[in-house]
mmCIF file of N, CA and C in Angstrom:
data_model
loop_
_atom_site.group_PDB
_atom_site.id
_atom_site.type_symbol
_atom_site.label_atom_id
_atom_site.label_comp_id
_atom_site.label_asym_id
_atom_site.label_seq_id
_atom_site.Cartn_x
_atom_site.Cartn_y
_atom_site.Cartn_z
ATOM 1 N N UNK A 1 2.654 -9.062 20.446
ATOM 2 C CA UNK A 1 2.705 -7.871 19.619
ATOM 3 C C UNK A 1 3.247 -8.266 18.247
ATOM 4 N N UNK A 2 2.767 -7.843 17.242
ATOM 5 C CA UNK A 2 2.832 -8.372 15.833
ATOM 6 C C UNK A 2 3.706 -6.996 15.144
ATOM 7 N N UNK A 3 2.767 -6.119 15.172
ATOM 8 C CA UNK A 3 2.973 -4.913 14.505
ATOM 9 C C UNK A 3 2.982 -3.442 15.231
ATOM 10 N N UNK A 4 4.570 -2.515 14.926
ATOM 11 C CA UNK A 4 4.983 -1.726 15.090
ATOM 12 C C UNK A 4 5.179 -1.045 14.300
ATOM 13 N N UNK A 5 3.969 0.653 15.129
ATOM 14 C CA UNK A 5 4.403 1.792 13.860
ATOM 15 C C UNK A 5 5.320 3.105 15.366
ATOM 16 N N UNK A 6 6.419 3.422 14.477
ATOM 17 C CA UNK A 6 7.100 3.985 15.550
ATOM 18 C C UNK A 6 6.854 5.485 14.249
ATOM 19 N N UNK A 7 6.668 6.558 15.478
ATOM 20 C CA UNK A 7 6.552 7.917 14.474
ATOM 21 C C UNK A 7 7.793 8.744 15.373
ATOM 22 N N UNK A 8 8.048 9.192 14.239
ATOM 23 C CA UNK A 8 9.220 10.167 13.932
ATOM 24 C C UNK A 8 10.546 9.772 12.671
ATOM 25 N N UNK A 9 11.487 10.467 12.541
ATOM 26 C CA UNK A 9 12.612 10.026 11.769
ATOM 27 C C UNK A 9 13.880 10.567 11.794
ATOM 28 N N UNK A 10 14.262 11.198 13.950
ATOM 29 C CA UNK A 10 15.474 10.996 13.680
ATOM 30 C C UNK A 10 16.410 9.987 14.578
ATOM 31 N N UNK A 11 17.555 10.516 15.225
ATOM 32 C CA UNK A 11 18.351 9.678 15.802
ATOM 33 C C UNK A 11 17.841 8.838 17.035
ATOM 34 N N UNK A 12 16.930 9.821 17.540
ATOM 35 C CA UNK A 12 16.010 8.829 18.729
ATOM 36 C C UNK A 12 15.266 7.572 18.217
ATOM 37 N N UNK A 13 14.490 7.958 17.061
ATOM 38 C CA UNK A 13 13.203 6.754 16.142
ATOM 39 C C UNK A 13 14.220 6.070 15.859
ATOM 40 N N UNK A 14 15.680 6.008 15.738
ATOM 41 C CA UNK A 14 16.523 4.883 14.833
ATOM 42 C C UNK A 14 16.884 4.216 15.733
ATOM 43 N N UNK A 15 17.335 4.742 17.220
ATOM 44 C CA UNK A 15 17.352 3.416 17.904
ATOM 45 C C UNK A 15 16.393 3.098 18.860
ATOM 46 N N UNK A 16 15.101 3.699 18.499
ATOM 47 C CA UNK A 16 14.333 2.898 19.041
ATOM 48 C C UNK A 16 13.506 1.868 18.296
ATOM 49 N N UNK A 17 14.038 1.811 16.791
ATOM 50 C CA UNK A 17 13.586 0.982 15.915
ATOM 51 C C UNK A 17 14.372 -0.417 16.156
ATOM 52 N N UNK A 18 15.542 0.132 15.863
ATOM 53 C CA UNK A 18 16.585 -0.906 16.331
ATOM 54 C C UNK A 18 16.327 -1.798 17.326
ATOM 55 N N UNK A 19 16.181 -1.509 18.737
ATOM 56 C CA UNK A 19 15.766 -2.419 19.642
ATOM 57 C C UNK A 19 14.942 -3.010 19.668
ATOM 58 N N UNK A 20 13.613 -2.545 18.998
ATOM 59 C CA UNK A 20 12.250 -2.664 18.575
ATOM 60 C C UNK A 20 12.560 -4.279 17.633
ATOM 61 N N UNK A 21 13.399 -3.840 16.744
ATOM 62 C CA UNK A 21 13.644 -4.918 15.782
ATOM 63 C C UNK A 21 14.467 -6.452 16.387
ATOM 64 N N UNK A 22 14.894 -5.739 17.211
ATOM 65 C CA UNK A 22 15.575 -7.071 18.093
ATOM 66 C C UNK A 22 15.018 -8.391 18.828
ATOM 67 N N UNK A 23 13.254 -7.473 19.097
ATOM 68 C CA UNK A 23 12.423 -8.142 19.484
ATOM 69 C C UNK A 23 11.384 -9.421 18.996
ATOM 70 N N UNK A 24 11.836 -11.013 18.910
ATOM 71 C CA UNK A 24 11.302 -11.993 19.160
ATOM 72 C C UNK A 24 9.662 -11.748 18.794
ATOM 73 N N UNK A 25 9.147 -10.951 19.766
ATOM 74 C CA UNK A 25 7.186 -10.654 19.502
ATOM 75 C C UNK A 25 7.031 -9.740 18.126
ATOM 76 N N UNK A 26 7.727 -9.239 17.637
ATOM 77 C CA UNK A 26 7.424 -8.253 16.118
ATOM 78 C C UNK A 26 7.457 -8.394 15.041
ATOM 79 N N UNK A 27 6.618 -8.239 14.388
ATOM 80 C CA UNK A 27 7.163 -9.514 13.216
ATOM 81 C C UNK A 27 7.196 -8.345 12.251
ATOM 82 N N UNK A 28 6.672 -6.927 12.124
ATOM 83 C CA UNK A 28 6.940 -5.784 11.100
ATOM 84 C C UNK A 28 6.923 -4.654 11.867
ATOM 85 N N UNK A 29 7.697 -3.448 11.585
ATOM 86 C CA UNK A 29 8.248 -2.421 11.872
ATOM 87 C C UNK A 29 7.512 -1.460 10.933
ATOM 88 N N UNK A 30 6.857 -0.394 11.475
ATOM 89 C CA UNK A 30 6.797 0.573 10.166
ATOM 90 C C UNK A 30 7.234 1.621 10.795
ATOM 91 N N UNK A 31 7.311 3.099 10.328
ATOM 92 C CA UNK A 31 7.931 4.038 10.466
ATOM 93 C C UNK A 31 7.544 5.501 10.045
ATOM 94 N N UNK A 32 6.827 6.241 10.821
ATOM 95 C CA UNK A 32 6.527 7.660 9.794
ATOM 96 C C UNK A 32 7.064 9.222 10.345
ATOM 97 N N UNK A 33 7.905 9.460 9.385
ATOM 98 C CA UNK A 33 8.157 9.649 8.405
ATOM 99 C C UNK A 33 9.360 8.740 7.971
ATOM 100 N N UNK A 34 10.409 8.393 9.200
ATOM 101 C CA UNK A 34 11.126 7.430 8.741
ATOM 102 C C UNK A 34 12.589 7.785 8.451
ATOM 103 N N UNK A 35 13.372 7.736 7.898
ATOM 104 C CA UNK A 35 14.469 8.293 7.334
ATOM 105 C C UNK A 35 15.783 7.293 6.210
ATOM 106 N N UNK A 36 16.387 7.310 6.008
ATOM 107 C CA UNK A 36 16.880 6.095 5.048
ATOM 108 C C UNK A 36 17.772 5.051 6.258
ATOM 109 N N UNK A 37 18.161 5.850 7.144
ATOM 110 C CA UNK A 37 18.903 4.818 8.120
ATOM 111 C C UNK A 37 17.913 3.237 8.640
ATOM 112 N N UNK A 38 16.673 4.167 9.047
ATOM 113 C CA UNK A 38 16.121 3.439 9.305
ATOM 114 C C UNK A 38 15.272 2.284 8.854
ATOM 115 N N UNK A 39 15.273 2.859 7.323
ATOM 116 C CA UNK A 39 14.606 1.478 5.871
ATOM 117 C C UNK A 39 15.191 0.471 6.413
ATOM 118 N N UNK A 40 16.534 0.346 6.656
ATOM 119 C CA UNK A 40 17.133 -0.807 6.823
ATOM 120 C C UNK A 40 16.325 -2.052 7.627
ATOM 121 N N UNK A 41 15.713 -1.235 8.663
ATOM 122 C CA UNK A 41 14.830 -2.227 9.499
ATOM 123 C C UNK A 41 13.834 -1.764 9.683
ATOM 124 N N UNK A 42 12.864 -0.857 9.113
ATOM 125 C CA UNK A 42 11.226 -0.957 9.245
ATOM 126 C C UNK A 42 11.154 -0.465 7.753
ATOM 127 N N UNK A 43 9.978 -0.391 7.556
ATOM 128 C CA UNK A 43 8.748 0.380 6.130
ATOM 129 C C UNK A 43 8.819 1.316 6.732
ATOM 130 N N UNK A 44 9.069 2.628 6.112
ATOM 131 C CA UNK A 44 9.312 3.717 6.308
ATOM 132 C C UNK A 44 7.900 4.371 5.505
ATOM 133 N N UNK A 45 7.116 5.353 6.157
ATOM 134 C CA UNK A 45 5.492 5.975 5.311
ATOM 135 C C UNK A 45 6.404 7.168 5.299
ATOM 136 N N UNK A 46 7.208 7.395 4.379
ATOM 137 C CA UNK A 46 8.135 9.117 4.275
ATOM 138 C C UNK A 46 6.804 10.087 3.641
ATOM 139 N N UNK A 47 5.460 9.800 3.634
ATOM 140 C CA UNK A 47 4.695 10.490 2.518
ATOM 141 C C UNK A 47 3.924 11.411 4.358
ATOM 142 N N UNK A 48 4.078 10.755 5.718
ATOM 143 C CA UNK A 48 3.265 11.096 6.668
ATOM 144 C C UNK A 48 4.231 11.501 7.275
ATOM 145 N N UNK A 49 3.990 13.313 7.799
ATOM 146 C CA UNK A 49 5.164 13.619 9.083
ATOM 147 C C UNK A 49 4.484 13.640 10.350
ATOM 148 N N UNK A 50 5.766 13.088 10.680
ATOM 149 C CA UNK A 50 5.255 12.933 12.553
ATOM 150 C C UNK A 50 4.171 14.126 13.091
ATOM 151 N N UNK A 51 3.915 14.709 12.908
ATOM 152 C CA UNK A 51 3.030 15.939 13.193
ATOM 153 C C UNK A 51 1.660 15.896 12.741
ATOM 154 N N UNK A 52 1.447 15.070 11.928
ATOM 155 C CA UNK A 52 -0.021 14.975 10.800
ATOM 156 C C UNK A 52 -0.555 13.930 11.762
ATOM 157 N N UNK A 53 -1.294 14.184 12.443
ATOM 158 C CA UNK A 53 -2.258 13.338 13.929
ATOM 159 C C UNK A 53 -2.927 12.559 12.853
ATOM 160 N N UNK A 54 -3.893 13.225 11.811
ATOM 161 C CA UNK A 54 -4.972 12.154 11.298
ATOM 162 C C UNK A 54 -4.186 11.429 10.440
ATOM 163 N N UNK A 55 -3.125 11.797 9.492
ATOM 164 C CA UNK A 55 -2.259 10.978 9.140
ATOM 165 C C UNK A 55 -1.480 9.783 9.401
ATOM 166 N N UNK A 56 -1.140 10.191 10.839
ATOM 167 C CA UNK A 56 -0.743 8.864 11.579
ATOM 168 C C UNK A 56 -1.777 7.951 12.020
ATOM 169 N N UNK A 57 -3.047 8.557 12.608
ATOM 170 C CA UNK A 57 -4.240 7.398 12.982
ATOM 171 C C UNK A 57 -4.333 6.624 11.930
ATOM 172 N N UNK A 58 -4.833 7.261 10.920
ATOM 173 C CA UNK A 58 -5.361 6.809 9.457
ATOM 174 C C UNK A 58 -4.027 5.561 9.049
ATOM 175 N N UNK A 59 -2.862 5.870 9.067
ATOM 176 C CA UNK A 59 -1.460 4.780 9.012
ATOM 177 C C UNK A 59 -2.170 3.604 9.704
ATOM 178 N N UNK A 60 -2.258 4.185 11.169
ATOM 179 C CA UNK A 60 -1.645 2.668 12.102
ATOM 180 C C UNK A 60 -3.549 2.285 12.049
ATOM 181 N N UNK A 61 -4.059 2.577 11.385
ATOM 182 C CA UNK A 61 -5.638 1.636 11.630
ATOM 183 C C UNK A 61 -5.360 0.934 10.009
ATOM 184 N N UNK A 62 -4.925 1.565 9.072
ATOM 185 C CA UNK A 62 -4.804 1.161 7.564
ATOM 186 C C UNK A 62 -3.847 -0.381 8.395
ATOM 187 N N UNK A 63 -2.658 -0.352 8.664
ATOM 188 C CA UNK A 63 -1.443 -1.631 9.332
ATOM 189 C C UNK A 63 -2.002 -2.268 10.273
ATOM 190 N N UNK A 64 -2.923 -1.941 11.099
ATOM 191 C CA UNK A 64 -3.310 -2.598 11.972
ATOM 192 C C UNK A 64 -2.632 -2.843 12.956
ATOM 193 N N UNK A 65 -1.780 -1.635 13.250
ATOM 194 C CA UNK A 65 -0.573 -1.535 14.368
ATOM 195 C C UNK A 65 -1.070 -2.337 15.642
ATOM 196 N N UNK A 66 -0.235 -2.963 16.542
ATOM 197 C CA UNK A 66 -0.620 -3.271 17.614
ATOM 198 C C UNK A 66 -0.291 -2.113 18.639
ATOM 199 N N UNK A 67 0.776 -1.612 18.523
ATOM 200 C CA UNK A 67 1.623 -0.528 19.257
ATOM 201 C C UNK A 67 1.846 0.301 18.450
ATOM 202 N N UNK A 68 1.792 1.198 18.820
ATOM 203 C CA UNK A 68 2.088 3.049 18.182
ATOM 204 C C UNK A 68 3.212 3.569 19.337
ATOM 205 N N UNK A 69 4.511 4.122 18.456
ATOM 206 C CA UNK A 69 5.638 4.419 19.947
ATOM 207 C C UNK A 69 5.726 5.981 19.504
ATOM 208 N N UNK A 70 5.466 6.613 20.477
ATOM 209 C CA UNK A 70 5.415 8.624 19.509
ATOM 210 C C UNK A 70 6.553 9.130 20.411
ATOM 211 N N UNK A 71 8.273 9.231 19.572
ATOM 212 C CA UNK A 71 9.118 9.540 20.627
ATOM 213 C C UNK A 71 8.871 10.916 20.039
ATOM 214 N N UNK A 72 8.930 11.959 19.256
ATOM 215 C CA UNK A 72 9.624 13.115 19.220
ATOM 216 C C UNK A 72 8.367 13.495 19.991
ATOM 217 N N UNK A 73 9.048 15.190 20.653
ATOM 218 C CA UNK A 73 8.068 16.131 21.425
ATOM 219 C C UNK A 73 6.580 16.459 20.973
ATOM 220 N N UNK A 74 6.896 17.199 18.896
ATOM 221 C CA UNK A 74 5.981 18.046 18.864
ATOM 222 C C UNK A 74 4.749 17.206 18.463
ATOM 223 N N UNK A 75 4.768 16.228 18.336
ATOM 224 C CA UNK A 75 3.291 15.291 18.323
ATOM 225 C C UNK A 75 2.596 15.018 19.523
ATOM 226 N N UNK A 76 3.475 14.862 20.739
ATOM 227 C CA UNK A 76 3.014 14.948 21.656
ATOM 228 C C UNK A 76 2.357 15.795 22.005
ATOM 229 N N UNK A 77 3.078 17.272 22.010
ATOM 230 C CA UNK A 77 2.287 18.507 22.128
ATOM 231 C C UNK A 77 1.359 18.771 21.616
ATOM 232 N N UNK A 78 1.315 18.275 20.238
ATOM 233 C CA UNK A 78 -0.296 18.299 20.062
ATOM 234 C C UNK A 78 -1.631 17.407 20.491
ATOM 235 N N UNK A 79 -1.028 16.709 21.134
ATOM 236 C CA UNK A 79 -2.242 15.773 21.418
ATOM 237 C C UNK A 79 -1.965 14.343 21.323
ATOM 238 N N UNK A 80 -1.275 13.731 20.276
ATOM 239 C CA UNK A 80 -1.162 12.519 19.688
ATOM 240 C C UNK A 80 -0.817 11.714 20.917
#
């Protein structure tokens, strides 16, 4: 695994960035929407909120994500 886009931007996305970042196989972190805690260790897309489905596809095919991690609820609920 090369590349990680983790969506959301709060206390859950920060440590699941964190651990994410700990990881040996990752070599970039991105993040949408992101938050400033979390700049520290991924690219943060603050311009895409977790909720914008084509927004996020359109992200992780633009990065070429290997993994997409969708912790908050309401993306889920929609579909994502």
């Amino acid at each position: 695994m090369k590349k990680v886009l983790v969506v959301g931007g709060g206390g859950r996305e920060h440590a699941l960035v964190m651990k994410i970042h700990e990881s040996e196989k990752v070599d970039k972190i991105y993040c949408a929407p992101g938050n400033g805690g979390i700049s520290r260790y991924a690219e943060c897309l603050s311009d895409i909120k977790a909720t914008d489905i084509d927004g996020v596809i359109a992200a992780a095919k633009k990065i070429k994500a290997d993994l997409v991690v969708v912790a908050p609820d309401d993306p889920l609920v929609l579909g994502m």
